[in-house]
mmCIF file with all atom_site columns, C-alpha atoms in Angstrom:
data_model
loop_
_atom_site.group_PDB
_atom_site.id
_atom_site.type_symbol
_atom_site.label_atom_id
_atom_site.label_alt_id
_atom_site.label_comp_id
_atom_site.label_asym_id
_atom_site.label_entity_id
_atom_site.label_seq_id
_atom_site.pdbx_PDB_ins_code
_atom_site.Cartn_x
_atom_site.Cartn_y
_atom_site.Cartn_z
_atom_site.occupancy
_atom_site.B_iso_or_equiv
_atom_site.pdbx_formal_charge
_atom_site.auth_seq_id
_atom_site.auth_comp_id
_atom_site.auth_asym_id
_atom_site.auth_atom_id
_atom_site.pdbx_PDB_model_num
ATOM 1   C CA . MET A 1 1   ? 61.531 62.623 -35.679 1.00 0.00 ? 294 MET A CA 1
ATOM 2   C CA . ARG A 1 2   ? 57.989 63.679 -36.291 1.00 0.00 ? 295 ARG A CA 1
ATOM 3   C CA . ARG A 1 3   ? 56.510 66.603 -34.404 1.00 0.00 ? 296 ARG A CA 1
ATOM 4   C CA . SER A 1 4   ? 52.819 67.308 -34.287 1.00 0.00 ? 297 SER A CA 1
ATOM 5   C CA . SER A 1 5   ? 51.273 70.710 -34.556 1.00 0.00 ? 298 SER A CA 1
ATOM 6   C CA . SER A 1 6   ? 50.572 72.896 -31.550 1.00 0.00 ? 299 SER A CA 1
ATOM 7   C CA . PRO A 1 7   ? 48.010 71.453 -29.152 1.00 0.00 ? 300 PRO A CA 1
ATOM 8   C CA . GLN A 1 8   ? 44.404 72.520 -29.466 1.00 0.00 ? 301 GLN A CA 1
ATOM 9   C CA . THR A 1 9   ? 42.984 73.449 -26.082 1.00 0.00 ? 302 THR A CA 1
ATOM 10  C CA . GLU A 1 10  ? 39.382 72.479 -25.632 1.00 0.00 ? 303 GLU A CA 1
ATOM 11  C CA . ALA A 1 11  ? 37.381 70.628 -22.992 1.00 0.00 ? 304 ALA A CA 1
ATOM 12  C CA . ILE A 1 12  ? 35.969 67.253 -23.979 1.00 0.00 ? 305 ILE A CA 1
ATOM 13  C CA . GLY A 1 13  ? 32.465 68.569 -23.357 1.00 0.00 ? 306 GLY A CA 1
ATOM 14  C CA . GLY A 1 14  ? 33.057 71.411 -25.805 1.00 0.00 ? 307 GLY A CA 1
ATOM 15  C CA . LEU A 1 15  ? 34.266 69.294 -28.707 1.00 0.00 ? 308 LEU A CA 1
ATOM 16  C CA . HIS A 1 16  ? 32.004 69.232 -31.718 1.00 0.00 ? 309 HIS A CA 1
ATOM 17  C CA . ARG A 1 17  ? 31.613 66.180 -33.925 1.00 0.00 ? 310 ARG A CA 1
ATOM 18  C CA . GLY A 1 18  ? 32.347 68.098 -37.128 1.00 0.00 ? 311 GLY A CA 1
ATOM 19  C CA . GLY A 1 19  ? 35.717 69.279 -35.858 1.00 0.00 ? 312 GLY A CA 1
ATOM 20  C CA . LEU A 1 20  ? 36.823 65.948 -34.438 1.00 0.00 ? 313 LEU A CA 1
ATOM 21  C CA . ARG A 1 21  ? 37.311 63.921 -37.574 1.00 0.00 ? 314 ARG A CA 1
ATOM 22  C CA . PRO A 1 22  ? 39.748 66.231 -39.379 1.00 0.00 ? 315 PRO A CA 1
ATOM 23  C CA . ARG A 1 23  ? 41.794 66.861 -36.236 1.00 0.00 ? 316 ARG A CA 1
ATOM 24  C CA . LEU A 1 24  ? 42.000 63.190 -35.282 1.00 0.00 ? 317 LEU A CA 1
ATOM 25  C CA . ARG A 1 25  ? 42.697 62.212 -38.880 1.00 0.00 ? 318 ARG A CA 1
ATOM 26  C CA . HIS A 1 26  ? 45.564 64.693 -38.980 1.00 0.00 ? 319 HIS A CA 1
ATOM 27  C CA . GLN A 1 27  ? 47.076 63.305 -35.776 1.00 0.00 ? 320 GLN A CA 1
ATOM 28  C CA . HIS A 1 28  ? 46.438 59.574 -36.119 1.00 0.00 ? 321 HIS A CA 1
ATOM 29  C CA . GLN A 1 29  ? 46.498 59.019 -39.845 1.00 0.00 ? 322 GLN A CA 1
ATOM 30  C CA . GLY A 1 30  ? 49.492 61.296 -40.298 1.00 0.00 ? 323 GLY A CA 1
ATOM 31  C CA . CYS A 1 31  ? 51.491 59.426 -37.708 1.00 0.00 ? 324 CYS A CA 1
ATOM 32  C CA . VAL A 1 32  ? 50.555 56.013 -39.106 1.00 0.00 ? 325 VAL A CA 1
ATOM 33  C CA . LEU A 1 33  ? 51.517 57.064 -42.625 1.00 0.00 ? 326 LEU A CA 1
ATOM 34  C CA . VAL A 1 34  ? 54.878 58.433 -41.475 1.00 0.00 ? 327 VAL A CA 1
ATOM 35  C CA . LEU A 1 35  ? 55.614 55.271 -39.474 1.00 0.00 ? 328 LEU A CA 1
ATOM 36  C CA . GLN A 1 36  ? 54.522 53.120 -42.388 1.00 0.00 ? 329 GLN A CA 1
ATOM 37  C CA . GLN A 1 37  ? 56.974 54.842 -44.708 1.00 0.00 ? 330 GLN A CA 1
ATOM 38  C CA . ALA A 1 38  ? 59.726 54.737 -42.101 1.00 0.00 ? 331 ALA A CA 1
ATOM 39  C CA . ALA A 1 39  ? 59.180 50.987 -41.647 1.00 0.00 ? 332 ALA A CA 1
ATOM 40  C CA . ARG A 1 40  ? 59.468 50.430 -45.396 1.00 0.00 ? 333 ARG A CA 1
ATOM 41  C CA . ARG A 1 41  ? 62.625 52.511 -45.761 1.00 0.00 ? 334 ARG A CA 1
ATOM 42  C CA . VAL A 1 42  ? 64.616 51.797 -42.595 1.00 0.00 ? 335 VAL A CA 1
ATOM 43  C CA . ASN A 1 43  ? 67.572 49.462 -42.996 1.00 0.00 ? 336 ASN A CA 1
ATOM 44  C CA . ASP A 1 44  ? 67.784 46.297 -40.940 1.00 0.00 ? 337 ASP A CA 1
ATOM 45  C CA . GLY A 1 45  ? 69.307 47.238 -37.591 1.00 0.00 ? 338 GLY A CA 1
ATOM 46  C CA . GLY A 1 46  ? 68.079 50.816 -38.007 1.00 0.00 ? 339 GLY A CA 1
ATOM 47  C CA . ARG A 1 47  ? 66.216 53.160 -35.702 1.00 0.00 ? 340 ARG A CA 1
ATOM 48  C CA . ILE A 1 48  ? 62.839 54.891 -35.814 1.00 0.00 ? 341 ILE A CA 1
ATOM 49  C CA . ILE A 1 49  ? 62.275 57.662 -33.269 1.00 0.00 ? 342 ILE A CA 1
ATOM 50  C CA . VAL A 1 50  ? 59.083 59.688 -32.870 1.00 0.00 ? 343 VAL A CA 1
ATOM 51  C CA . SER A 1 51  ? 58.066 62.402 -30.453 1.00 0.00 ? 344 SER A CA 1
ATOM 52  C CA . SER A 1 52  ? 55.322 62.241 -27.875 1.00 0.00 ? 345 SER A CA 1
ATOM 53  C CA . THR A 1 53  ? 54.937 64.442 -24.807 1.00 0.00 ? 346 THR A CA 1
ATOM 54  C CA . GLY A 1 54  ? 55.476 64.273 -21.085 1.00 0.00 ? 347 GLY A CA 1
ATOM 55  C CA . GLY A 1 55  ? 51.868 65.399 -20.867 1.00 0.00 ? 348 GLY A CA 1
ATOM 56  C CA . THR A 1 56  ? 50.630 61.821 -21.381 1.00 0.00 ? 349 THR A CA 1
ATOM 57  C CA . ARG A 1 57  ? 51.884 61.059 -17.859 1.00 0.00 ? 350 ARG A CA 1
ATOM 58  C CA . MET A 1 58  ? 50.049 63.984 -16.299 1.00 0.00 ? 351 MET A CA 1
ATOM 59  C CA . PHE A 1 59  ? 46.525 65.363 -16.019 1.00 0.00 ? 352 PHE A CA 1
ATOM 60  C CA . PHE A 1 60  ? 45.791 68.488 -18.035 1.00 0.00 ? 353 PHE A CA 1
ATOM 61  C CA . ALA A 1 61  ? 42.354 69.905 -18.581 1.00 0.00 ? 354 ALA A CA 1
ATOM 62  C CA . ASN A 1 62  ? 41.430 70.968 -22.102 1.00 0.00 ? 355 ASN A CA 1
ATOM 63  C CA . GLN A 1 63  ? 44.127 68.857 -23.770 1.00 0.00 ? 356 GLN A CA 1
ATOM 64  C CA . SER A 1 64  ? 42.072 65.796 -24.671 1.00 0.00 ? 357 SER A CA 1
ATOM 65  C CA . LEU A 1 65  ? 42.724 65.704 -28.408 1.00 0.00 ? 358 LEU A CA 1
ATOM 66  C CA . TYR A 1 66  ? 46.406 66.523 -28.184 1.00 0.00 ? 359 TYR A CA 1
ATOM 67  C CA . LEU A 1 67  ? 47.175 64.136 -25.324 1.00 0.00 ? 360 LEU A CA 1
ATOM 68  C CA . GLY A 1 68  ? 44.891 61.461 -26.734 1.00 0.00 ? 361 GLY A CA 1
ATOM 69  C CA . SER A 1 69  ? 46.688 61.616 -30.050 1.00 0.00 ? 362 SER A CA 1
ATOM 70  C CA . LYS A 1 70  ? 50.049 61.382 -28.324 1.00 0.00 ? 363 LYS A CA 1
ATOM 71  C CA . GLY A 1 71  ? 48.794 58.349 -26.378 1.00 0.00 ? 364 GLY A CA 1
ATOM 72  C CA . ALA A 1 72  ? 47.981 56.770 -29.729 1.00 0.00 ? 365 ALA A CA 1
ATOM 73  C CA . VAL A 1 73  ? 51.490 57.577 -30.988 1.00 0.00 ? 366 VAL A CA 1
ATOM 74  C CA . GLU A 1 74  ? 52.949 55.741 -27.991 1.00 0.00 ? 367 GLU A CA 1
ATOM 75  C CA . GLN A 1 75  ? 50.846 52.679 -28.766 1.00 0.00 ? 368 GLN A CA 1
ATOM 76  C CA . PHE A 1 76  ? 51.824 52.788 -32.452 1.00 0.00 ? 369 PHE A CA 1
ATOM 77  C CA . VAL A 1 77  ? 55.472 52.753 -31.296 1.00 0.00 ? 370 VAL A CA 1
ATOM 78  C CA . ARG A 1 78  ? 54.941 49.631 -29.165 1.00 0.00 ? 371 ARG A CA 1
ATOM 79  C CA . VAL A 1 79  ? 53.171 47.775 -31.964 1.00 0.00 ? 372 VAL A CA 1
ATOM 80  C CA . LEU A 1 80  ? 55.676 48.737 -34.662 1.00 0.00 ? 373 LEU A CA 1
ATOM 81  C CA . ALA A 1 81  ? 58.581 47.797 -32.380 1.00 0.00 ? 374 ALA A CA 1
ATOM 82  C CA . THR A 1 82  ? 57.148 44.280 -32.187 1.00 0.00 ? 375 THR A CA 1
ATOM 83  C CA . GLU A 1 83  ? 56.604 44.133 -35.940 1.00 0.00 ? 376 GLU A CA 1
ATOM 84  C CA . LEU A 1 84  ? 60.121 45.320 -36.801 1.00 0.00 ? 377 LEU A CA 1
ATOM 85  C CA . GLY A 1 85  ? 61.954 43.480 -34.019 1.00 0.00 ? 378 GLY A CA 1
ATOM 86  C CA . PRO A 1 86  ? 62.847 40.518 -36.259 1.00 0.00 ? 379 PRO A CA 1
ATOM 87  C CA . ARG A 1 87  ? 64.806 42.974 -38.429 1.00 0.00 ? 380 ARG A CA 1
ATOM 88  C CA . ASN A 1 88  ? 66.632 44.362 -35.361 1.00 0.00 ? 381 ASN A CA 1
ATOM 89  C CA . VAL A 1 89  ? 64.994 47.726 -35.941 1.00 0.00 ? 382 VAL A CA 1
ATOM 90  C CA . THR A 1 90  ? 64.240 49.682 -32.772 1.00 0.00 ? 383 THR A CA 1
ATOM 91  C CA . VAL A 1 91  ? 61.206 51.930 -32.567 1.00 0.00 ? 384 VAL A CA 1
ATOM 92  C CA . ASN A 1 92  ? 60.945 54.394 -29.691 1.00 0.00 ? 385 ASN A CA 1
ATOM 93  C CA . ALA A 1 93  ? 59.293 57.633 -28.651 1.00 0.00 ? 386 ALA A CA 1
ATOM 94  C CA . ILE A 1 94  ? 60.777 60.560 -26.806 1.00 0.00 ? 387 ILE A CA 1
ATOM 95  C CA . SER A 1 95  ? 58.539 62.484 -24.430 1.00 0.00 ? 388 SER A CA 1
ATOM 96  C CA . PRO A 1 96  ? 60.096 65.852 -23.776 1.00 0.00 ? 389 PRO A CA 1
ATOM 97  C CA . GLY A 1 97  ? 58.810 67.873 -20.898 1.00 0.00 ? 390 GLY A CA 1
ATOM 98  C CA . PRO A 1 98  ? 58.657 71.642 -21.012 1.00 0.00 ? 391 PRO A CA 1
ATOM 99  C CA . THR A 1 99  ? 61.120 72.686 -23.694 1.00 0.00 ? 392 THR A CA 1
ATOM 100 C CA . GLU A 1 100 ? 62.054 76.093 -25.059 1.00 0.00 ? 393 GLU A CA 1
ATOM 101 C CA . THR A 1 101 ? 60.137 75.892 -28.332 1.00 0.00 ? 394 THR A CA 1
ATOM 102 C CA . ASP A 1 102 ? 57.298 77.795 -29.953 1.00 0.00 ? 395 ASP A CA 1
ATOM 103 C CA . MET A 1 103 ? 54.878 75.689 -27.889 1.00 0.00 ? 396 MET A CA 1
ATOM 104 C CA . MET A 1 104 ? 56.209 77.064 -24.568 1.00 0.00 ? 397 MET A CA 1
ATOM 105 C CA . GLN A 1 105 ? 53.803 79.712 -23.355 1.00 0.00 ? 398 GLN A CA 1
ATOM 106 C CA . ASP A 1 106 ? 55.343 82.656 -21.514 1.00 0.00 ? 399 ASP A CA 1
ATOM 107 C CA . GLN A 1 107 ? 52.781 82.570 -18.698 1.00 0.00 ? 400 GLN A CA 1
ATOM 108 C CA . HIS A 1 108 ? 53.854 78.999 -17.769 1.00 0.00 ? 401 HIS A CA 1
ATOM 109 C CA . ARG A 1 109 ? 57.627 79.293 -18.165 1.00 0.00 ? 402 ARG A CA 1
ATOM 110 C CA . ASP A 1 110 ? 58.579 80.143 -14.555 1.00 0.00 ? 403 ASP A CA 1
ATOM 111 C CA . THR A 1 111 ? 56.099 77.739 -12.989 1.00 0.00 ? 404 THR A CA 1
ATOM 112 C CA . VAL A 1 112 ? 57.188 74.695 -14.980 1.00 0.00 ? 405 VAL A CA 1
ATOM 113 C CA . ALA A 1 113 ? 60.864 75.588 -14.581 1.00 0.00 ? 406 ALA A CA 1
ATOM 114 C CA . MET A 1 114 ? 60.425 75.381 -10.807 1.00 0.00 ? 407 MET A CA 1
ATOM 115 C CA . MET A 1 115 ? 58.825 71.935 -11.151 1.00 0.00 ? 408 MET A CA 1
ATOM 116 C CA . SER A 1 116 ? 62.074 70.563 -12.575 1.00 0.00 ? 409 SER A CA 1
ATOM 117 C CA . PRO A 1 117 ? 64.916 69.521 -10.270 1.00 0.00 ? 410 PRO A CA 1
ATOM 118 C CA . PHE A 1 118 ? 67.169 71.497 -12.637 1.00 0.00 ? 411 PHE A CA 1
ATOM 119 C CA . ARG A 1 119 ? 65.063 74.646 -12.084 1.00 0.00 ? 412 ARG A CA 1
ATOM 120 C CA . ARG A 1 120 ? 64.974 75.409 -15.784 1.00 0.00 ? 413 ARG A CA 1
ATOM 121 C CA . ILE A 1 121 ? 63.108 74.742 -18.996 1.00 0.00 ? 414 ILE A CA 1
ATOM 122 C CA . GLY A 1 122 ? 64.643 72.138 -21.273 1.00 0.00 ? 415 GLY A CA 1
ATOM 123 C CA . GLN A 1 123 ? 66.506 73.239 -24.349 1.00 0.00 ? 416 GLN A CA 1
ATOM 124 C CA . PRO A 1 124 ? 66.108 71.615 -27.777 1.00 0.00 ? 417 PRO A CA 1
ATOM 125 C CA . ASP A 1 125 ? 69.660 70.234 -27.440 1.00 0.00 ? 418 ASP A CA 1
ATOM 126 C CA . ASP A 1 126 ? 68.601 68.374 -24.274 1.00 0.00 ? 419 ASP A CA 1
ATOM 127 C CA . VAL A 1 127 ? 65.970 66.498 -26.266 1.00 0.00 ? 420 VAL A CA 1
ATOM 128 C CA . ALA A 1 128 ? 68.286 66.054 -29.267 1.00 0.00 ? 421 ALA A CA 1
ATOM 129 C CA . ASP A 1 129 ? 70.818 64.309 -27.026 1.00 0.00 ? 422 ASP A CA 1
ATOM 130 C CA . VAL A 1 130 ? 68.149 61.797 -25.960 1.00 0.00 ? 423 VAL A CA 1
ATOM 131 C CA . ALA A 1 131 ? 67.402 61.179 -29.658 1.00 0.00 ? 424 ALA A CA 1
ATOM 132 C CA . LEU A 1 132 ? 71.109 60.697 -30.351 1.00 0.00 ? 425 LEU A CA 1
ATOM 133 C CA . PHE A 1 133 ? 71.271 58.094 -27.603 1.00 0.00 ? 426 PHE A CA 1
ATOM 134 C CA . LEU A 1 134 ? 68.277 56.223 -29.060 1.00 0.00 ? 427 LEU A CA 1
ATOM 135 C CA . ALA A 1 135 ? 69.796 56.405 -32.536 1.00 0.00 ? 428 ALA A CA 1
ATOM 136 C CA . GLY A 1 136 ? 73.129 55.007 -31.377 1.00 0.00 ? 429 GLY A CA 1
ATOM 137 C CA . HIS A 1 137 ? 74.487 51.513 -30.918 1.00 0.00 ? 430 HIS A CA 1
ATOM 138 C CA . GLU A 1 138 ? 74.171 51.812 -27.140 1.00 0.00 ? 431 GLU A CA 1
ATOM 139 C CA . ALA A 1 139 ? 70.364 51.730 -27.474 1.00 0.00 ? 432 ALA A CA 1
ATOM 140 C CA . ARG A 1 140 ? 70.250 48.555 -29.554 1.00 0.00 ? 433 ARG A CA 1
ATOM 141 C CA . TRP A 1 141 ? 68.306 46.744 -26.782 1.00 0.00 ? 434 TRP A CA 1
ATOM 142 C CA . VAL A 1 142 ? 65.825 49.587 -26.204 1.00 0.00 ? 435 VAL A CA 1
ATOM 143 C CA . THR A 1 143 ? 62.660 49.290 -28.258 1.00 0.00 ? 436 THR A CA 1
ATOM 144 C CA . GLY A 1 144 ? 58.953 49.947 -27.893 1.00 0.00 ? 437 GLY A CA 1
ATOM 145 C CA . GLN A 1 145 ? 59.689 52.503 -25.202 1.00 0.00 ? 438 GLN A CA 1
ATOM 146 C CA . ASN A 1 146 ? 58.575 56.019 -24.462 1.00 0.00 ? 439 ASN A CA 1
ATOM 147 C CA . LEU A 1 147 ? 61.674 57.650 -23.016 1.00 0.00 ? 440 LEU A CA 1
ATOM 148 C CA . ALA A 1 148 ? 60.986 60.638 -20.827 1.00 0.00 ? 441 ALA A CA 1
ATOM 149 C CA . GLY A 1 149 ? 63.508 63.306 -21.702 1.00 0.00 ? 442 GLY A CA 1
ATOM 150 C CA . GLY A 1 150 ? 62.012 66.161 -19.781 1.00 0.00 ? 443 GLY A CA 1
ATOM 151 C CA . GLY A 1 151 ? 64.035 66.786 -16.664 1.00 0.00 ? 444 GLY A CA 1
ATOM 152 C CA . VAL A 1 152 ? 61.512 64.881 -14.465 1.00 0.00 ? 445 VAL A CA 1
ATOM 153 C CA . PHE A 1 153 ? 58.335 65.178 -16.548 1.00 0.00 ? 446 PHE A CA 1
#
């Protein structure tokens, strides 16, 4: 799995041209290069799994670069799944919702926990179990998908 850096919070109107290129290059080019190497190295019948975010299904102010880059990741997954399908390689994304990681901000913890039917924040093991499913034989017919593994997000 590939995980991007912490999201940069900035309104679209406040973005400056000089700061866009390096940030977008980091997100887009880095993901493409990782997927390119994975495609070259994965065995026939293998699995490629990347991370996105449940945020691409929601509306968040000041998250344009982060969510835009994750939207691109999801499209890269769909395209690569089509390219590697003849080799029976599956390519999927996992979109965790709020998860107890260094990206979870204390001031949002209780609010987002109450948004989940489970009334809690996801744990890394919750997301890992989704990845294990996608990596297993049972997911051999699942490809080009963005699997929400976020307790409703």
